[in-house]
Structures are given as structure tokens and as C-alpha cells.
Coordinates of C-alpha atoms in Angstrom, one line a residue:
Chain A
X1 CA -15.4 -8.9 19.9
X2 CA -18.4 -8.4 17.6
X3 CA -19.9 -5.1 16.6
X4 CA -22.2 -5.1 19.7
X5 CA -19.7 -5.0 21.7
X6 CA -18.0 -1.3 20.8
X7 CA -19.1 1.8 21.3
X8 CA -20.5 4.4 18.9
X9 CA -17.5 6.3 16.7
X10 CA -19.1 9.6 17.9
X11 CA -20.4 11.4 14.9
X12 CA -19.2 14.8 15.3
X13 CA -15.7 13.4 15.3
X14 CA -16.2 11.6 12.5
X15 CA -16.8 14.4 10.5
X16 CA -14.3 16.8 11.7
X17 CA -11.7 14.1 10.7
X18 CA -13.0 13.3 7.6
X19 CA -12.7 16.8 6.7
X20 CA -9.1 17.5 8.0
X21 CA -8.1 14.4 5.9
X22 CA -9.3 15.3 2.6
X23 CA -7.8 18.5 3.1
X24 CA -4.6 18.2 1.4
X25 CA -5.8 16.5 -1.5
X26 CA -8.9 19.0 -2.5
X27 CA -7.4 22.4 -1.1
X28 CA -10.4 23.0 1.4
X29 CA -8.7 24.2 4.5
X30 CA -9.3 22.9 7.5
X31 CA -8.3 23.8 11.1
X32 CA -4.6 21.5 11.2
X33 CA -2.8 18.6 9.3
X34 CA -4.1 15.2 9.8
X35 CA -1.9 12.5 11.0
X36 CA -1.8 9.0 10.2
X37 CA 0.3 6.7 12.3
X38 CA 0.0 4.4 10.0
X39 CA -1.9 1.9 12.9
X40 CA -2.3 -1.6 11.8
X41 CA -1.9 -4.5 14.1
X42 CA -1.0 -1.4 17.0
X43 CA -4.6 -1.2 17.3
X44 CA -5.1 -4.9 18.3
X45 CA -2.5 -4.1 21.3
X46 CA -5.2 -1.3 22.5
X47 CA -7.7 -3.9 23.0
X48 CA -5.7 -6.5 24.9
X49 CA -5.3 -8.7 21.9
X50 CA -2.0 -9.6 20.3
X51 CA -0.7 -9.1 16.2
X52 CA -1.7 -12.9 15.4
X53 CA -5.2 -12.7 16.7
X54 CA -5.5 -9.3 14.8
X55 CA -4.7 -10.9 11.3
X56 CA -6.7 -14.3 11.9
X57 CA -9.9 -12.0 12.5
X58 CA -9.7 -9.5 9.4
X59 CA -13.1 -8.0 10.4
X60 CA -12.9 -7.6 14.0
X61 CA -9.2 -6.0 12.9
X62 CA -10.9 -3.3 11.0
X63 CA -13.1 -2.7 14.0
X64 CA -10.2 -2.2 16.0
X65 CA -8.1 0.4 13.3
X66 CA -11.3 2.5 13.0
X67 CA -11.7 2.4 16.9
X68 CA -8.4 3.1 17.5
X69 CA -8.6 5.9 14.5
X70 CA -11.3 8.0 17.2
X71 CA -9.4 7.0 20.2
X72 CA -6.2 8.9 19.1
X73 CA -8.2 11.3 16.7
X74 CA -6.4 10.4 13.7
X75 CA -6.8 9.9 9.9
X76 CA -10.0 8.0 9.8
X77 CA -9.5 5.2 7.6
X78 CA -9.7 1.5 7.8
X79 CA -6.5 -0.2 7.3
X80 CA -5.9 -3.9 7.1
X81 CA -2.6 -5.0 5.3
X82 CA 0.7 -6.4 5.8
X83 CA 4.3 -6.9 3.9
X84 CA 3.5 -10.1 3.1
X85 CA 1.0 -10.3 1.0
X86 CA 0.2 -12.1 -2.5
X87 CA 2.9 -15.0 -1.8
X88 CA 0.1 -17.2 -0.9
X89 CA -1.8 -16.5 -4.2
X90 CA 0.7 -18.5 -5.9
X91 CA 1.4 -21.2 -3.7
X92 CA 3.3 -19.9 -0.9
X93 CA 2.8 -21.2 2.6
X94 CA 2.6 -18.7 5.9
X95 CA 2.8 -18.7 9.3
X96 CA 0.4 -16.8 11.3
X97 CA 2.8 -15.4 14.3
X98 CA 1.7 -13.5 17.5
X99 CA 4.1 -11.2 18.3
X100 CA 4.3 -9.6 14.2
X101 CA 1.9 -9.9 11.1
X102 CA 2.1 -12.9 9.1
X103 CA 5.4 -14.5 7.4
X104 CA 5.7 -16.3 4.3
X105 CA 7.8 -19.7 5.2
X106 CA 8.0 -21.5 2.2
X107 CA 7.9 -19.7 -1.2
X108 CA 6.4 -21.0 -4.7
X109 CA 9.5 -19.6 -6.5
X110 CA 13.0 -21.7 -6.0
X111 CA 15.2 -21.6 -9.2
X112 CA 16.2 -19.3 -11.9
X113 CA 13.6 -21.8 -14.2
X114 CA 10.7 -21.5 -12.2
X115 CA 10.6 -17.8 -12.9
X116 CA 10.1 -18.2 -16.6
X117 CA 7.4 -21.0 -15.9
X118 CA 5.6 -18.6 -13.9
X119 CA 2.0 -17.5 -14.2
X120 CA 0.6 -14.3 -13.2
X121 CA -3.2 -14.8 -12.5
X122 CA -6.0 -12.2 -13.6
X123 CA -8.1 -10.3 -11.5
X124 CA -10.6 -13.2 -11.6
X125 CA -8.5 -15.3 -10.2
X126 CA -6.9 -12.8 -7.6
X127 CA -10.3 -12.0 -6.4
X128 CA -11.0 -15.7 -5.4
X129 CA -7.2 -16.1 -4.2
X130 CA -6.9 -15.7 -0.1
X131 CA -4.8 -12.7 0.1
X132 CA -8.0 -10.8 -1.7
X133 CA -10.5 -12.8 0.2
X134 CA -9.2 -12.1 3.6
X135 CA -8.2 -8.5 2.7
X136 CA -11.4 -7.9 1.5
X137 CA -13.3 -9.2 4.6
X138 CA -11.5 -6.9 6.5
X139 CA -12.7 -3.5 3.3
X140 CA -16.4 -5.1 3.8
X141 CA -16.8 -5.0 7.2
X142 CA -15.3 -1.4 6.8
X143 CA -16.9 -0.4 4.0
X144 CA -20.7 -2.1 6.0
X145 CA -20.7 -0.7 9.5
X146 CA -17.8 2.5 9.1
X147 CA -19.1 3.6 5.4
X148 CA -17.4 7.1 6.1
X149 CA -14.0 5.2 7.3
X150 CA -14.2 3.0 4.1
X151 CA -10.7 3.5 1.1
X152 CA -10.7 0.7 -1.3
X153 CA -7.0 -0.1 -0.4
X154 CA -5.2 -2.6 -2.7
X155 CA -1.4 -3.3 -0.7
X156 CA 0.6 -4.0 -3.9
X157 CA 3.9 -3.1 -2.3
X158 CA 7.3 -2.6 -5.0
X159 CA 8.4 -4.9 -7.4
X160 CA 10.6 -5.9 -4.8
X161 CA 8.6 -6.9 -2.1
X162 CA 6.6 -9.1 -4.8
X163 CA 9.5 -10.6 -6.2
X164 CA 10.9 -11.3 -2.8
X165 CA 7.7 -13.0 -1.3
X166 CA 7.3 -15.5 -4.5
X167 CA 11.5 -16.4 -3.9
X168 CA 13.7 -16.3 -1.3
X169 CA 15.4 -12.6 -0.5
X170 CA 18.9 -14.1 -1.0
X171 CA 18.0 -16.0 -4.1
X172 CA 16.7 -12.6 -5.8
X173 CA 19.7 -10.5 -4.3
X174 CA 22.1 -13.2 -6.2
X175 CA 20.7 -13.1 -9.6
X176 CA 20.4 -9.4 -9.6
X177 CA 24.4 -10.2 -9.2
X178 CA 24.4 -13.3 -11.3
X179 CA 21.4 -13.4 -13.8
X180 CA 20.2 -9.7 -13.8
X181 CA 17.6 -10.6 -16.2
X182 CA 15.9 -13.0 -14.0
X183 CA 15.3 -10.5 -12.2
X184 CA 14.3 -7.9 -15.2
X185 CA 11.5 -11.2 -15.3
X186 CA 10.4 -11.5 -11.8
X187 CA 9.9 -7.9 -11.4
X188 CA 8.1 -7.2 -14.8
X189 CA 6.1 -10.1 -13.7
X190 CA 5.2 -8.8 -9.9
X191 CA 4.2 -5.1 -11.9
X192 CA 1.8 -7.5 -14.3
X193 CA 0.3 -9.1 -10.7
X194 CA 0.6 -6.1 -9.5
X195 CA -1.8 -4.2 -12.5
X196 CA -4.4 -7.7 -11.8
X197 CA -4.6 -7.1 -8.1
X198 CA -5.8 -3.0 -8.7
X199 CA -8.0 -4.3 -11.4
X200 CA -9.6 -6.5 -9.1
X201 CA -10.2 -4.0 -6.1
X202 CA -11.2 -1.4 -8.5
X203 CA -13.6 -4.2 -10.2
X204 CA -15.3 -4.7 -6.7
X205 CA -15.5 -1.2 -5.3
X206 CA -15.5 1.1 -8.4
X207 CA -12.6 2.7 -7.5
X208 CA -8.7 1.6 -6.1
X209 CA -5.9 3.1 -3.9
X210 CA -2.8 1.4 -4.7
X211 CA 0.1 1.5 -1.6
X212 CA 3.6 1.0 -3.7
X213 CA 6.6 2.3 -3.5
X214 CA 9.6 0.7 -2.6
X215 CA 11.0 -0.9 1.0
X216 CA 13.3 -3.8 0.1
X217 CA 14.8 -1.3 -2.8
X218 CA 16.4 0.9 -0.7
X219 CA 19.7 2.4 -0.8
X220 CA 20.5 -0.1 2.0
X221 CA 20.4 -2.9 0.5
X222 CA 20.4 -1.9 -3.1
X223 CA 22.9 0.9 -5.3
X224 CA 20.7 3.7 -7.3
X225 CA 21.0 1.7 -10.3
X226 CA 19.7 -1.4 -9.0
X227 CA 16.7 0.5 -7.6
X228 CA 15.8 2.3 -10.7
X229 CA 16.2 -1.0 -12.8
X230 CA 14.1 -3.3 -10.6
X231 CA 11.9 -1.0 -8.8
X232 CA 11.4 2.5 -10.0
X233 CA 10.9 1.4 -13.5
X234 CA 8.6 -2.1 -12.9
X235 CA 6.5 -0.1 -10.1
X236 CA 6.6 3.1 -12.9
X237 CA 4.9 0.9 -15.8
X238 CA 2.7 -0.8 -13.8
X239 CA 1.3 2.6 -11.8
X240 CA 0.5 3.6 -15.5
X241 CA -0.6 0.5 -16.6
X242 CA -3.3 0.1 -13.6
X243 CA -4.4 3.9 -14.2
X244 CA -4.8 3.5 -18.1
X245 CA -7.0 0.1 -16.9
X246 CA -9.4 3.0 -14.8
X247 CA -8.0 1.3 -11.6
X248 CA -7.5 4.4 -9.9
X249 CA -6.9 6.9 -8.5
X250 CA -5.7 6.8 -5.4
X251 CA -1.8 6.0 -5.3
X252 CA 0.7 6.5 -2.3
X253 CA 4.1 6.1 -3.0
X254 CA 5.7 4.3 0.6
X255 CA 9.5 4.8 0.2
X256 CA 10.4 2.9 3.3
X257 CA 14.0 2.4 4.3
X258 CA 16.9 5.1 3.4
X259 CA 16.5 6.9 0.1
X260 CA 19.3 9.3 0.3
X261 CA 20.6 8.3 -3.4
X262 CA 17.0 7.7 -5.5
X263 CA 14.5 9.8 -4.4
X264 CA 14.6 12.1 -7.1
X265 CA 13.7 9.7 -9.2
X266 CA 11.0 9.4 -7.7
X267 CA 9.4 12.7 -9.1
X268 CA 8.8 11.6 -12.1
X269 CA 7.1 8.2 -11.4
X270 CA 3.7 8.1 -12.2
X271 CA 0.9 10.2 -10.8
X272 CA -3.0 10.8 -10.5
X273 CA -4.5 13.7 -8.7
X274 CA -4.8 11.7 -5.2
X275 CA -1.2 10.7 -4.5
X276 CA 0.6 11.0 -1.8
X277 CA 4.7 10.2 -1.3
X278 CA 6.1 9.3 2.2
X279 CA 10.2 8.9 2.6
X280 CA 11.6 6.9 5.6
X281 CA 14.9 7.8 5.9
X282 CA 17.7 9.8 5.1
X283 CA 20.6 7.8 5.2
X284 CA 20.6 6.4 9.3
X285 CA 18.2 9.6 10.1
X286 CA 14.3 10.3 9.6
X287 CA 13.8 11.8 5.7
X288 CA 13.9 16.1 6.3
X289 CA 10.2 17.3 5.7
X290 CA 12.1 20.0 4.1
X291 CA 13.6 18.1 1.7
X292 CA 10.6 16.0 0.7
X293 CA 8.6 19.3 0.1
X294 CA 11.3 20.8 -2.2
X295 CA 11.2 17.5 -4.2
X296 CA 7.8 16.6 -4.2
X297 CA 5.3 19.8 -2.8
X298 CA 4.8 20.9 -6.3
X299 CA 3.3 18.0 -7.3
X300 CA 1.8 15.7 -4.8
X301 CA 1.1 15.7 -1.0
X302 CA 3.5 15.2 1.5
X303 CA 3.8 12.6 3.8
X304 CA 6.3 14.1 6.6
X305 CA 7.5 11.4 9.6
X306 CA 8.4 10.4 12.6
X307 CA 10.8 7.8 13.4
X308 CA 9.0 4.2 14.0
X309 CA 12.2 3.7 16.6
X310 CA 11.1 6.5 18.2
X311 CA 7.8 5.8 18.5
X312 CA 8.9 2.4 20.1
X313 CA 11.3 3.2 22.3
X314 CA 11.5 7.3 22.2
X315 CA 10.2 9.3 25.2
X316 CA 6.6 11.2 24.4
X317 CA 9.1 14.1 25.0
X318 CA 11.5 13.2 22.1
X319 CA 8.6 12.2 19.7
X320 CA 6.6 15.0 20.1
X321 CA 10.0 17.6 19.5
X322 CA 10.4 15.7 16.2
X323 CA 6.8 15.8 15.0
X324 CA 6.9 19.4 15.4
X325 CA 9.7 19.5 13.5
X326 CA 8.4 17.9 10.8
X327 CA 5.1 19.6 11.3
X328 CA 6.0 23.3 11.1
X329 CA 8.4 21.9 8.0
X330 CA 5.6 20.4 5.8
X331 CA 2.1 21.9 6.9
X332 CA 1.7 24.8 4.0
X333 CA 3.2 22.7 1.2
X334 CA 1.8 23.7 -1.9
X335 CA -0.5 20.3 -2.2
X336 CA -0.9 19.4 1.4
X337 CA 0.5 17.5 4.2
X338 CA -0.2 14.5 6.2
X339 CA 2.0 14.0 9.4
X340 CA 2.5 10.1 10.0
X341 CA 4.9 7.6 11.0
X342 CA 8.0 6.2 9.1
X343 CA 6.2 3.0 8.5
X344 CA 3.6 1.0 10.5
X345 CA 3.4 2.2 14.1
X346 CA 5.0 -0.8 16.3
X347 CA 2.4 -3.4 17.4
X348 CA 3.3 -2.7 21.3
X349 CA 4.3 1.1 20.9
X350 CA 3.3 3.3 24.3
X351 CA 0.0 4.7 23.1
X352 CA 1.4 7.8 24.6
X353 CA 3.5 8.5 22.0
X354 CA 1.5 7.9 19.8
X355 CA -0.9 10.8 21.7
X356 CA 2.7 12.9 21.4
X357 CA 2.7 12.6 17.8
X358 CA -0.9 13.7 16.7
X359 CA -0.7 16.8 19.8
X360 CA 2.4 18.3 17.8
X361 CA 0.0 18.2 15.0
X362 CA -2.4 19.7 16.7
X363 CA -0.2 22.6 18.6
X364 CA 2.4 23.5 15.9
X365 CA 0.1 22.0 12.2
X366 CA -2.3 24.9 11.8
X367 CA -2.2 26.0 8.5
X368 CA -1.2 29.3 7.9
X369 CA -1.4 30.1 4.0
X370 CA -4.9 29.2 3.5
Chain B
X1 CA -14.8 10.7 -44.1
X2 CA -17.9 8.2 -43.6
X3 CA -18.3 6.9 -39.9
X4 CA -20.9 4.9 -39.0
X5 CA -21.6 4.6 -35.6
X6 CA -23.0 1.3 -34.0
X7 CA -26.9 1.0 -32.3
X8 CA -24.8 0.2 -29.5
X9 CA -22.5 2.5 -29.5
X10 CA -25.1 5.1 -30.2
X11 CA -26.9 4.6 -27.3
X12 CA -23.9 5.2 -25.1
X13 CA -24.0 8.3 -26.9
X14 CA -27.1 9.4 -25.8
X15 CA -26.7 8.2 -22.1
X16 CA -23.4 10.3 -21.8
X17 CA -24.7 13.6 -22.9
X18 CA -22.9 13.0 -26.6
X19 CA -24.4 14.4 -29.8
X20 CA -23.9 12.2 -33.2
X21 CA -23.1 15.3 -35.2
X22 CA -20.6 17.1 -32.4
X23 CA -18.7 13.6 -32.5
X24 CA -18.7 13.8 -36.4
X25 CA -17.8 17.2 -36.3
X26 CA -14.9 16.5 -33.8
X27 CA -13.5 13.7 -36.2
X28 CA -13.7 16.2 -39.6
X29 CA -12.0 18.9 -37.7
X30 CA -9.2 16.3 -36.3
X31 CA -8.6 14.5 -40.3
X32 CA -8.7 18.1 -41.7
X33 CA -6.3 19.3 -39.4
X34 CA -4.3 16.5 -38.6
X35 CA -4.8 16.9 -34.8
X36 CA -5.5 13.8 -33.5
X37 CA -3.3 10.6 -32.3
X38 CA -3.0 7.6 -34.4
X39 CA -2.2 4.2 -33.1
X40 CA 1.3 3.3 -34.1
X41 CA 0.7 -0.4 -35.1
X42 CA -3.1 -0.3 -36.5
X43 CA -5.2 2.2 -38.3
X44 CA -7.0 3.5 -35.0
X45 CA -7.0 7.6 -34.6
X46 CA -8.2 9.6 -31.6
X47 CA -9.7 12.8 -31.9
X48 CA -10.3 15.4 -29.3
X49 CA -12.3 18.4 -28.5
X50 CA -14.6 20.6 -26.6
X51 CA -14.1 23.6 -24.4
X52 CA -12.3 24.2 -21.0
X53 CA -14.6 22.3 -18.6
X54 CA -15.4 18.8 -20.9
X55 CA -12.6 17.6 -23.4
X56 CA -14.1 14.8 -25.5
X57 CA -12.0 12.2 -27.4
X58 CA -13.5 10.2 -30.2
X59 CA -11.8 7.0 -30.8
X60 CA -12.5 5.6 -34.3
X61 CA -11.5 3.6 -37.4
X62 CA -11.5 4.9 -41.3
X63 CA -15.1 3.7 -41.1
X64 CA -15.9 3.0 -37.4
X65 CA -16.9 4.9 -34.2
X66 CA -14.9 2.4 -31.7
X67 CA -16.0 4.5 -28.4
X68 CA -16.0 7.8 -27.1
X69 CA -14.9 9.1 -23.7
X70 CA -14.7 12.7 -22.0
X71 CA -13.2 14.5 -18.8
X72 CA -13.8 17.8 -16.6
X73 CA -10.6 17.9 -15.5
X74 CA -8.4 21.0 -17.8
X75 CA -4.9 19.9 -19.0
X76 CA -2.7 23.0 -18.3
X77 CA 0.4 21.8 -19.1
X78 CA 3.3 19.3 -18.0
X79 CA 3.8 18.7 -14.7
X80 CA 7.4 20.2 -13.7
X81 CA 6.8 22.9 -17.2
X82 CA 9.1 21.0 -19.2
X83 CA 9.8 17.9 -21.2
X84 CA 13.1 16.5 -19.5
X85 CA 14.7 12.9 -20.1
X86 CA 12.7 10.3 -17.5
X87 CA 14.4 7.4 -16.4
X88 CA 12.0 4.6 -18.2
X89 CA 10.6 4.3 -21.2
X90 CA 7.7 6.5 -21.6
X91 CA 6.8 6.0 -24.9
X92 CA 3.0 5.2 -25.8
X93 CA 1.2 3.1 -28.7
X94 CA 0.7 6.0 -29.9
X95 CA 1.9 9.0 -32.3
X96 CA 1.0 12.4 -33.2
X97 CA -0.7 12.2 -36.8
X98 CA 0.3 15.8 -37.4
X99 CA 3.9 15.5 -36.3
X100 CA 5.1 11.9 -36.8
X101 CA 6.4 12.0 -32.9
X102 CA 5.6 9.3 -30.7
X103 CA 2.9 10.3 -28.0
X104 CA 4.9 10.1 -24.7
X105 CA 2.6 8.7 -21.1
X106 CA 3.8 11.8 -18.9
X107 CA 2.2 13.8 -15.7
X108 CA 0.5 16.6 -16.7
X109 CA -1.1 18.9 -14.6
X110 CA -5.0 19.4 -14.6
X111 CA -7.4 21.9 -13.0
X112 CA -10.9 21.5 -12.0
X113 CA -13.0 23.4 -9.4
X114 CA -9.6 25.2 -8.4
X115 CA -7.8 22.0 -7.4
X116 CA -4.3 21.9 -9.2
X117 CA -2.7 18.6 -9.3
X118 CA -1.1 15.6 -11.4
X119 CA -2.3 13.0 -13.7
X120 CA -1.0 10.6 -16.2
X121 CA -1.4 12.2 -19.5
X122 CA 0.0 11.6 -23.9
X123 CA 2.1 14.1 -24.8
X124 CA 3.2 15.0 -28.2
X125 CA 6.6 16.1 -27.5
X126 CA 7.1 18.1 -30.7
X127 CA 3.1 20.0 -31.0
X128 CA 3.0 19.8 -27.1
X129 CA -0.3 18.5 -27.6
X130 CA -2.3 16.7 -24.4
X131 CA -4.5 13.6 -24.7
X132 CA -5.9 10.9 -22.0
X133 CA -5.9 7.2 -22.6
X134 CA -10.1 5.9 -22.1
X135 CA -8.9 4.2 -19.0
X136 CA -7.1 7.2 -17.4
X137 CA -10.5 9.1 -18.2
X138 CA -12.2 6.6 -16.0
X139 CA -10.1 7.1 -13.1
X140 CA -10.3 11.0 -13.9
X141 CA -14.5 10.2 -13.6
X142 CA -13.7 8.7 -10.2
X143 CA -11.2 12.1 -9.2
X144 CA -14.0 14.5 -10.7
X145 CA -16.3 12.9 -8.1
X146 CA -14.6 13.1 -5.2
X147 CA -13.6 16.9 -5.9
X148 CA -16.7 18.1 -6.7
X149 CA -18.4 16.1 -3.3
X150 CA -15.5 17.8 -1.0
X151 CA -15.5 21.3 -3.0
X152 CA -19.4 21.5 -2.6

């Protein structure tokens, strides 16, 4: 659907959101927390299109995100990115699918060898590459016809997630058993793409927010001393790396997945004056507000959330009861608080629940120490 | 000490505000003292200065002016209050001239227009000394702008 074809983001909104987002980060106050359910390839569902035709069409995408943004009076940002990115840059191969975002199917990385030949490319190069050019479609449209909905997102991911979309999952998980130092390679090699791809956003816009963190290093599938070796400390130098390169300074710290064992590590990864941290989980349960303000409220803002399961397949009734609770836990901590969603909100979630989550924030996330 | 300071150079002086002679003064003050960071494999010192709302840093050789950079946001201190083991190495290109201790990359805190948070900073462990690297005072640039647009 072109431009043409969607109606006016009403103004007023506009502004009222854009000031209720900024709040936490510049300690204006505003009337409640913001929320951000995270909405990706969700927003394609709202207008009767499905995940693949969302990521083959990176411009009408954005149209739909920002739509979708004044439709559920949410964070009011333009979001285009998924979990597979930068495999393609190096001569990976994916498949566009409709039902999810894209999947890498065939990966440029295949042996212990091929890791030392590997090349990371500059920002030069990353800029031409397709992950950039398509993601970059997607910040332009933004950026041209929603200029106030416009970040200059750069999805980096962890260490991890880079590694594991240039080789195979299982191939990685064996030398961190077999070879660890193959995988010492890999990852210092995904933080070296990783500064290159921040460069190159920052080059373009004058400015970056790198998304990081860790999702495949997560006490699920990895023990705390495996997480701090290949993610905490890759994704650690090359936060400070990208930020001594003026590549900054937005940086939000996605801790997807269970995070019971390493999050306190966390507090002492790398930080700018915009960053944000978000926790999944808590062993099999939704990461305590509580807990993430005590670790983090002192220094950054806080990302509280809902379960994604819940969102999916919870009752309005059951979502909102846990937004609240993670609402009234997080909304007056000391550097501000954004209510959200585990992780992406699921492509074909009930936009009811969705409604739930952002009216707990809206009866129960009025500030009350401003 | 006899810097000479490049046509170049000189003009990016004059664009950003910067006097010659405060930048020379910066440098004596920082070689009479011993206040400054020096790089740990080359002969390359950084001096800083100024009051609470701009801290300058002069970068420079025994004879050069390499560049000179400067930030509103104040350093108050570390981020936590206290120097504590980290869990990766942390240490910088850089060392304390007066000290001999290796300039740690830390989060320090930093205040402008009455917004407190983070940022990556050097550290002299030993002199608790702060300094920013010319790249992190860019993204500090970017920070300053966005604060002082949504504190206006």
C-alpha cells in the first residue's frame, strides 16, 4: 500500500507520544510510562498482510509499525529488524518465509578453518551489503514521511547471534566444547562487524542506536561462564569500541531468554547516557520488574515485561494483571521506565492484548515521584 | 614546551569556539603538573581543562597539536561510586602521566541540564582522575543535543 493510501498519524498524538517516550531518558515527566510492544512484523498482521510480505516490502513495513504505533498509542518509533540479520553480508543464503521473518538456510561459515580465513568488512562495505540496503530502505522511508517517528536503529544483536548466523548453531555449540578458541575468534570477529555496522549507520544518519545484548547466550542454553566469555565480554568491547568510534549513543541491551545466573554482569557492561536494559526471563517465569530495578535503576532505564506467551495465547484479562504488575513495579525507577514485551510481539497476537498491555500502562503507570 | 599548531588545525580552533592561547595554557598547566594521559605505546599526551559546563582536552605531541575536542556533559564520579573488579579487560591505551597507572575505559556518571546518567569514561584508578576518548566526546555532542532539545 503506498503512502496515499493511509491516513494522517494525527498530530496531537504524535506529540503527546513523543514526549512520554523521551521521558525516561531526559527526566521531563510526563503523564504515564510508555510502552513498546516491541511491534515488528505484528503490524503487517493489522493490515491483512502476512510476516513475508512485511519483510520483502521494507518501506511499506515501516508504514505499517508507525501506523500501528498510533493505532495502539504506543512508543512512536519505526522499527524494521529481524534475528537474522548480517548472515547475508557474507555470503549467506535466506529464505523469505510467510508465516515468520526471514531464515538464514545456508551459512558462509562451515569448518573450524573457515573461521580464521574470515573477513570482517568495513562500514563501506556494510553500507552497500543487503542487510544495510534493505534496512535502510525501511529508516528512509521512516526517517522521509514520519521525521518525528525516525531512530537510526542499527540490529547488531550479541556475539552470539552473529556467530550463529555466519555457522551453523550446533557447529558453534561444539567448539565452544571442542575448540573454545574458535569460538574466542568468531565472536571477537562478530564484535569487530559488529563496531563496522554502527559505524556505518552512524556514518549515514549522524548518530546510531545499537540493539545488543544477548538471546542465544542465555542461561538455557549456555552456563554463566560461557556467557560471560563469548557474549558479555565480545558484546562489552565492542559497545566501547563503537562509542569511542562516536557511533552513538543510543544502546539497548535485549537480554532475551532466561538470565537468572548472568544478569549482574550485566551492570557493568558498557554504557552511554541513552541506554536502556530489558531482561526476558527469570528462569521459566517473566524477569521481576523488581529485580531489574534493583540491578539496573541506578544506572539506566528499565525495560519491565510482559510475557510474549502471554501475549499470544494469554487472555486480555491475564495480560493486563501482569502488565500492572510490572507497571506499578518499575514506573518511578530512578532513570525511567518503558513497559514492553519480552521480545517481539507475536506476528498473529490478538490486538486485544496488545490494547491490555498499553491500558495497564495507562491505569496503574502514572508517575508518582516526579 | 613549543607546540605548533597546524593552519588546519587552527582553523578548527576558531570554528569550535577554541582560543590558541587557552589551549597552550591547558597543555603548560597539564606538563607542569603532570595531569594529563599519555599514550602507553607512543609519545602522544592528553591534556584537559575548563570549568563545570565545558571540559576541553587537548591532544598533542612534544611538538604537535594533533586535535582538540570538548564536552558539556560534568563527570561526577564512577558509576556505582567505586572502582570494583569488572569481568573483562578494561584497560585503555592509555596511562596516567602523573601516577604511572593504566587509564581504565569505565561508566562514569555525568550531569548536564539536571539529567544524571552513564557514559563510557578513562579512569585513573590511582588519582581518580576522569577523561573521554575524542570519539566518546562525539557521541557525548550527539547526547548534549538531544538533552538540551527535550529539557528546553
Amino acid at each position: 500500500m503506498p503512502a496515499k493510501d493511509y491516513a494522517p498519524i494525527d498530530e496531537n498524538w504524535l506529540e503527546n507520544a513523543g514526549s512520554l517516550w523521551t521521558t525516561p531518558w531526559v527526566d521531563k515527566p510526563s503523564e504515564r510510562v510508555i510502552v513498546d510492544p516491541i511491534i515488528l512484523s505484528h503490524a503487517a498482521s493489522l493490515f491483512r498482510k502476512n510476516a513475508g510480505y512485511f519483510y520483502q516490502n521494507p518501506d511499506e513495513a515501516i508504514r505499517m509499525v508507525c501506523h500501528a504505533c498510533e493505532l495502539y498509542d504506543v512508543t512512536p518509533v519505526g522499527h524494521y529488524l529481524y534475528a537474522d540479520y548480517w548472515g547475508q553480508d557474507y555470503g549467506a543464503e535466506i529464505k523469505i518465509q510467510t508465516n515468520s521473518p526471514p531464515g538464514i538456510t545456508k551459512r558462509p561459515i562451515k569448518t573450524a578453518e573457515d573461521v580464521d580465513n574470515f573477513e570482517v568488512l568495513d562500514s563501506d562495505e556494510l553500507a552497500k551489503g543487503p542487510t544495510l540496503t534493505t534496512h535502510y530502505k525501511a529508516l528512509d522511508t521512516c526517517k522521509e514521511e514520519f521525521p518525528h517517528m525516525f531512530a537510526p536503529i542499527t540490529q547488531l544483536g550479541g556475539t552470539m547471534e552473529v556467530a550463529t548466523n555466519w555457522a551453523a548453531i550446533e557447529d558453534v555449540f561444539m567448539w565452544m566444547i571442542t575448540e573454545p578458541e574458535v569460538v574466542d575468534k568468531l565472536c571477537q570477529k562478530a564484535g569487530d562487524h559488529m563496531v563496522s555496522a554502527c559505524k556505518a549507520t552512524s556514518e549515514r544518519y549522524g548518530a546510531n542506536v545499537m540493539i545488543t545484548g544477548s538471546v542465544i547466550a542465555s542461561g538455557d542454553l549456555m552456563d554463566t561462564e560461557q556467557i560471560k566469555r563469548f557474549s558479555f565480554q565480545p558484546v562489552s568491547r565492542a559497545v566501547r569500541k563503537v562509542l569511542n568510534a562516536g557511533a552513538g549513543p543510543g544502546i539497548y541491551y535485549h537480554l532475551c531468554g532466561n538470565h537468572t545466573d548472568d544478569y549482574q554482569m550485566w551492570k557493568n557492561a558498557p554504557m552511554s547516557p541513552f541506554t536502556i536494559v530489558q531482561i526476558g526471563y527469570d528462569g521459566q517465569n517473566i524477569f521481576p520488574t523488581t529485580k531489574l530495578v534493583e540491578a539496573f535503576g541506578d544506572r539506566c532505564t528499565c525495560f519491565g515485561t510482559v510475557d510474549t506467551k502471554l501475549i499470544d495465547r494469554g487472555t486480555p484479562a491475564q495480560v493486563y494483571e501482569q502488565a500492572k504488575e510490572q507497571v506499578i513495579a518499575g514506573k518511578d525507577s530512578p532513570r525511567g521506565f518503558i513497559l514492553g514485551t519480552a521480545c517481539e510481539c507475536p506476528t498473529n497476537a490478538p490486538p486485544v492484548n496488545v490494547h491490555a498491555l498499553v491500558k495497564a500502562a495507562k491505569d496503574h503507570g502514572k508517575y508518582e515521584k516526579f | 614546551m613549543d607546540i605548533t599548531i597546524t593552519e588546519e588545525l587552527n582553523n578548527t580552533l576558531k570554528d569550535n569556539g577554541f582560543k590558541e592561547a587557552e589551549i597552550k595554557e591547558l597543555i603548560a598547566n597539564a606538563e607542569s603538573s603532570g595531569q594529563k594521559l599519555k599514550a602507553r605505546d607512543g609519545d602522544i599526551s592528553i591534556a584537559k581543562g575548563g570549568a563545570d559546563n565545558l571540559t576541553v582536552y587537548a591532544v598533542y605531541s612534544p611538538s604537535e597539536l594533533l586535535d582538540v575536542y570538548a564536552h558539556k556533559m560534568n563527570i561526577i564520579g564512577l558509576t556505582g561510586g567505586e572502582l570494583n573488579e569488572i569481568d573483562y579487560d578494561d584497560a585503555s591505551n592509555w596511562a596516567c602521566a602523573k601516577c604511572g597507572e593504566i587509564a581504565l575505559e569505565r561508566n562514569v556518571d555525568m550531569t548536564y541540564m539536571g539529567v544524571t546518567r552513564p557514559g563510557p569514561g578513562l579512569v585513573c584508578p590511582k588519582c581518580n582522575e576522569f577523561y573521554v576518548s575524542d570519539g566518546v566526546a562525539r557521541t557525548l555532542k550527539t547526547a548534549e543535543a538531544i538533552l538540551e532539545e527535550k529539557r528546553a
